[in-house]
PDB file of C-alpha atoms in Angstrom:
ATOM      1  CA  MET A 944      61.506 -10.692  58.552  1.00  0.00           C
ATOM      2  CA  LEU A 945      61.424 -11.941  54.764  1.00  0.00           C
ATOM      3  CA  TRP A 946      59.001  -9.126  54.181  1.00  0.00           C
ATOM      4  CA  VAL A 947      61.246  -6.381  55.822  1.00  0.00           C
ATOM      5  CA  LYS A 948      64.374  -7.688  54.296  1.00  0.00           C
ATOM      6  CA  ALA A 949      62.476  -8.179  50.826  1.00  0.00           C
ATOM      7  CA  PHE A 950      61.504  -4.369  51.326  1.00  0.00           C
ATOM      8  CA  HIS A 951      64.802  -3.744  52.132  1.00  0.00           C
ATOM      9  CA  ILE A 952      66.325  -5.629  48.579  1.00  0.00           C
ATOM     10  CA  ILE A 953      63.655  -3.132  46.729  1.00  0.00           C
ATOM     11  CA  ALA A 954      64.796  -0.005  48.315  1.00  0.00           C
ATOM     12  CA  VAL A 955      68.558  -0.936  47.589  1.00  0.00           C
ATOM     13  CA  VAL A 956      67.911  -1.428  44.029  1.00  0.00           C
ATOM     14  CA  CYS A 957      66.015   1.979  44.264  1.00  0.00           C
ATOM     15  CA  TRP A 958      69.388   3.708  45.791  1.00  0.00           C
ATOM     16  CA  PHE A 959      71.472   1.897  43.905  1.00  0.00           C
ATOM     17  CA  ALA A 960      69.532   3.290  40.074  1.00  0.00           C
ATOM     18  CA  ALA A 961      69.739   7.033  41.661  1.00  0.00           C
ATOM     19  CA  ILE A 962      73.602   6.963  42.604  1.00  0.00           C
ATOM     20  CA  PHE A 963      74.273   5.299  39.483  1.00  0.00           C
ATOM     21  CA  TYR A 964      72.214   7.651  36.936  1.00  0.00           C
ATOM     22  CA  LEU A 965      72.798  11.018  39.020  1.00  0.00           C
ATOM     23  CA  PRO A 966      76.534  10.810  37.890  1.00  0.00           C
ATOM     24  CA  ARG A 967      75.306   9.673  34.562  1.00  0.00           C
ATOM     25  CA  LEU A 968      73.108  13.183  34.513  1.00  0.00           C
ATOM     26  CA  PHE A 969      76.588  14.920  35.671  1.00  0.00           C
ATOM     27  CA  VAL A 970      78.242  13.832  32.633  1.00  0.00           C
ATOM     28  CA  TYR A 971      76.087  15.239  30.295  1.00  0.00           C
ATOM     29  CA  HIS A 972      75.310  18.544  31.690  1.00  0.00           C
ATOM     30  CA  ALA A 973      79.397  19.359  32.237  1.00  0.00           C
ATOM     31  CA  MET A 974      78.810  18.842  28.211  1.00  0.00           C
ATOM     32  CA  ALA A 975      76.343  20.860  27.738  1.00  0.00           C
ATOM     33  CA  GLU A 976      76.570  23.642  25.532  1.00  0.00           C
ATOM     34  CA  ASP A 977      73.206  25.607  25.895  1.00  0.00           C
ATOM     35  CA  GLU A 978      71.304  27.221  28.663  1.00  0.00           C
ATOM     36  CA  ILE A 979      68.518  24.597  27.639  1.00  0.00           C
ATOM     37  CA  SER A 980      69.850  21.435  28.305  1.00  0.00           C
ATOM     38  CA  ARG A 981      71.474  22.689  31.145  1.00  0.00           C
ATOM     39  CA  GLU A 982      68.273  23.714  33.222  1.00  0.00           C
ATOM     40  CA  ARG A 983      66.745  20.624  31.907  1.00  0.00           C
ATOM     41  CA  PHE A 984      69.780  18.957  33.780  1.00  0.00           C
ATOM     42  CA  LYS A 985      69.402  20.870  36.901  1.00  0.00           C
ATOM     43  CA  ILE A 986      65.629  20.030  37.008  1.00  0.00           C
ATOM     44  CA  MET A 987      65.403  16.268  35.933  1.00  0.00           C
ATOM     45  CA  GLU A 988      69.149  16.222  39.124  1.00  0.00           C
ATOM     46  CA  ARG A 989      66.917  17.254  41.614  1.00  0.00           C
ATOM     47  CA  LYS A 990      63.886  15.478  40.787  1.00  0.00           C
ATOM     48  CA  LEU A 991      66.129  12.328  40.809  1.00  0.00           C
ATOM     49  CA  TYR A 992      68.278  12.855  43.903  1.00  0.00           C
ATOM     50  CA  ARG A 993      65.200  14.276  46.000  1.00  0.00           C
ATOM     51  CA  GLY A 994      62.549  12.448  44.254  1.00  0.00           C
ATOM     52  CA  ILE A 995      64.384   9.008  44.374  1.00  0.00           C
ATOM     53  CA  GLY A 996      67.330   8.882  45.685  1.00  0.00           C
ATOM     54  CA  THR A 997      67.095  10.611  48.887  1.00  0.00           C
ATOM     55  CA  PRO A 998      64.111   8.550  50.176  1.00  0.00           C
ATOM     56  CA  SER A 999      65.407   5.334  48.847  1.00  0.00           C
ATOM     57  CA  MET A1000      68.606   5.911  50.814  1.00  0.00           C
ATOM     58  CA  VAL A1001      66.286   6.715  53.843  1.00  0.00           C
ATOM     59  CA  ILE A1002      64.599   3.510  53.320  1.00  0.00           C
ATOM     60  CA  THR A1003      67.120   1.275  52.676  1.00  0.00           C
ATOM     61  CA  ILE A1004      69.233   2.516  55.842  1.00  0.00           C
ATOM     62  CA  ALA A1005      65.781   2.248  58.095  1.00  0.00           C
ATOM     63  CA  LEU A1006      64.998  -1.398  56.947  1.00  0.00           C
ATOM     64  CA  GLY A1007      68.679  -2.320  57.340  1.00  0.00           C
ATOM     65  CA  ILE A1008      68.758  -1.259  60.996  1.00  0.00           C
ATOM     66  CA  TRP A1009      65.624  -2.893  61.425  1.00  0.00           C
ATOM     67  CA  LEU A1010      67.242  -6.191  59.850  1.00  0.00           C
ATOM     68  CA  LEU A1011      70.016  -5.781  61.838  1.00  0.00           C
ATOM     69  CA  SER A1012      67.998  -5.530  65.286  1.00  0.00           C
ATOM     70  CA  TYR A1013      66.282  -9.280  64.694  1.00  0.00           C
ATOM     71  CA  ASN A1014      69.842 -10.467  66.140  1.00  0.00           C
ATOM     72  CA  PHE A1015      72.186  -7.434  66.828  1.00  0.00           C
ATOM     73  CA  GLN A1016      74.900  -9.264  68.572  1.00  0.00           C
ATOM     74  CA  GLY A1017      74.822 -11.806  66.241  1.00  0.00           C
ATOM     75  CA  TYR A1018      75.443  -9.288  63.711  1.00  0.00           C
ATOM     76  CA  LEU A1019      78.240  -7.393  64.964  1.00  0.00           C
ATOM     77  CA  SER A1020      80.230 -10.423  65.784  1.00  0.00           C
ATOM     78  CA  GLN A1021      81.073 -10.790  62.160  1.00  0.00           C
ATOM     79  CA  GLY A1022      83.528  -9.100  60.225  1.00  0.00           C
ATOM     80  CA  TRP A1023      81.489  -9.334  57.052  1.00  0.00           C
ATOM     81  CA  VAL A1024      79.378  -6.802  58.278  1.00  0.00           C
ATOM     82  CA  HIS A1025      81.188  -4.298  59.521  1.00  0.00           C
ATOM     83  CA  ALA A1026      83.022  -4.290  56.276  1.00  0.00           C
ATOM     84  CA  LYS A1027      79.366  -4.050  54.047  1.00  0.00           C
ATOM     85  CA  LEU A1028      78.518  -1.334  57.036  1.00  0.00           C
ATOM     86  CA  THR A1029      81.581   0.756  56.345  1.00  0.00           C
ATOM     87  CA  LEU A1030      80.678   0.673  52.387  1.00  0.00           C
ATOM     88  CA  VAL A1031      77.155   1.775  53.260  1.00  0.00           C
ATOM     89  CA  ALA A1032      78.484   4.971  55.295  1.00  0.00           C
ATOM     90  CA  ALA A1033      80.890   5.429  52.335  1.00  0.00           C
ATOM     91  CA  LEU A1034      77.609   5.053  50.088  1.00  0.00           C
ATOM     92  CA  VAL A1035      76.109   7.760  52.676  1.00  0.00           C
ATOM     93  CA  ALA A1036      78.886   9.889  51.707  1.00  0.00           C
ATOM     94  CA  TYR A1037      79.191   9.513  48.128  1.00  0.00           C
ATOM     95  CA  HIS A1038      75.003  10.761  48.210  1.00  0.00           C
ATOM     96  CA  PHE A1039      75.575  13.250  49.677  1.00  0.00           C
ATOM     97  CA  TYR A1040      78.996  14.249  48.177  1.00  0.00           C
ATOM     98  CA  CYS A1041      76.606  14.015  44.711  1.00  0.00           C
ATOM     99  CA  GLY A1042      73.971  16.142  46.747  1.00  0.00           C
ATOM    100  CA  TYR A1043      76.434  19.029  47.206  1.00  0.00           C
ATOM    101  CA  LEU A1044      77.772  18.452  42.984  1.00  0.00           C
ATOM    102  CA  LEU A1045      74.333  19.090  41.958  1.00  0.00           C
ATOM    103  CA  LYS A1046      74.443  22.366  43.850  1.00  0.00           C
ATOM    104  CA  VAL A1047      77.101  23.255  42.250  1.00  0.00           C
ATOM    105  CA  PHE A1048      75.478  22.800  38.936  1.00  0.00           C
ATOM    106  CA  LYS A1049      72.002  24.464  40.094  1.00  0.00           C
ATOM    107  CA  GLU A1050      74.646  27.606  41.199  1.00  0.00           C
ATOM    108  CA  ASP A1051      76.965  27.045  37.594  1.00  0.00           C
ATOM    109  CA  ARG A1052      79.861  26.785  39.516  1.00  0.00           C
ATOM    110  CA  ASN A1053      80.586  23.320  37.926  1.00  0.00           C
ATOM    111  CA  GLN A1054      84.570  23.880  36.543  1.00  0.00           C
ATOM    112  CA  ARG A1055      84.807  19.609  36.319  1.00  0.00           C
ATOM    113  CA  SER A1056      85.392  17.983  32.944  1.00  0.00           C
ATOM    114  CA  HIS A1057      82.575  15.029  32.046  1.00  0.00           C
ATOM    115  CA  VAL A1058      85.682  12.833  32.544  1.00  0.00           C
ATOM    116  CA  PHE A1059      85.703  13.233  36.293  1.00  0.00           C
ATOM    117  CA  TYR A1060      82.288  12.378  36.095  1.00  0.00           C
ATOM    118  CA  ARG A1061      82.308   9.036  34.428  1.00  0.00           C
ATOM    119  CA  TRP A1062      85.105   8.417  36.533  1.00  0.00           C
ATOM    120  CA  LEU A1063      82.746   9.341  39.829  1.00  0.00           C
ATOM    121  CA  ASN A1064      80.282   7.234  38.130  1.00  0.00           C
ATOM    122  CA  GLU A1065      82.133   4.230  38.913  1.00  0.00           C
ATOM    123  CA  ALA A1066      82.615   4.187  42.555  1.00  0.00           C
ATOM    124  CA  PRO A1067      79.164   2.981  43.647  1.00  0.00           C
ATOM    125  CA  VAL A1068      79.754   0.181  40.834  1.00  0.00           C
ATOM    126  CA  LEU A1069      82.885  -0.949  43.104  1.00  0.00           C
ATOM    127  CA  ALA A1070      80.967  -0.808  46.525  1.00  0.00           C
ATOM    128  CA  LEU A1071      77.689  -2.709  45.036  1.00  0.00           C
ATOM    129  CA  ILE A1072      79.948  -5.389  44.181  1.00  0.00           C
ATOM    130  CA  ALA A1073      82.043  -6.178  47.096  1.00  0.00           C
ATOM    131  CA  ILE A1074      78.604  -5.681  49.352  1.00  0.00           C
ATOM    132  CA  VAL A1075      76.486  -8.320  47.368  1.00  0.00           C
ATOM    133  CA  ILE A1076      80.056 -10.428  47.997  1.00  0.00           C
ATOM    134  CA  LEU A1077      80.580  -9.817  52.028  1.00  0.00           C
ATOM    135  CA  VAL A1078      76.044 -10.677  52.265  1.00  0.00           C
ATOM    136  CA  VAL A1079      76.136 -13.680  50.089  1.00  0.00           C
ATOM    137  CA  VAL A1080      79.455 -15.079  50.588  1.00  0.00           C
ATOM    138  CA  LYS A1081      80.416 -13.710  54.009  1.00  0.00           C
ATOM    139  CA  PRO A1082      84.156 -14.165  53.510  1.00  0.00           C
ATOM    140  CA  PHE A1083      85.052 -13.725  57.199  1.00  0.00           C
TER     141      PHE A1083
END
């Protein structure tokens, strides 16, 4: 179980690295004024999303389910697990929304300013704080 937990944490760190950095790339992409920069950001965003973010998310979820399977009934009787899983579901939705934005940028259809993406970048930070507190403190 400890090996599964260790690899779960590693996958979570990799996933969060991607979902922290991708909206930051969107900030710079939205500010880019020349075609060369915009094309470079498209490549960076795609590689980050497909090469690191999505595989890390899939591994995180798979290992998380594996961890839950060790004591499924016990975990589901605890409120903090429900709250954590709700936040994880929100992060998955956020991840796919970033994938949608990736497509918007790829097709040169972005209508939002860099300020929007700066605010968007804060959402996973709040989720991470809440998830860590839920897992470590188990407040309910």
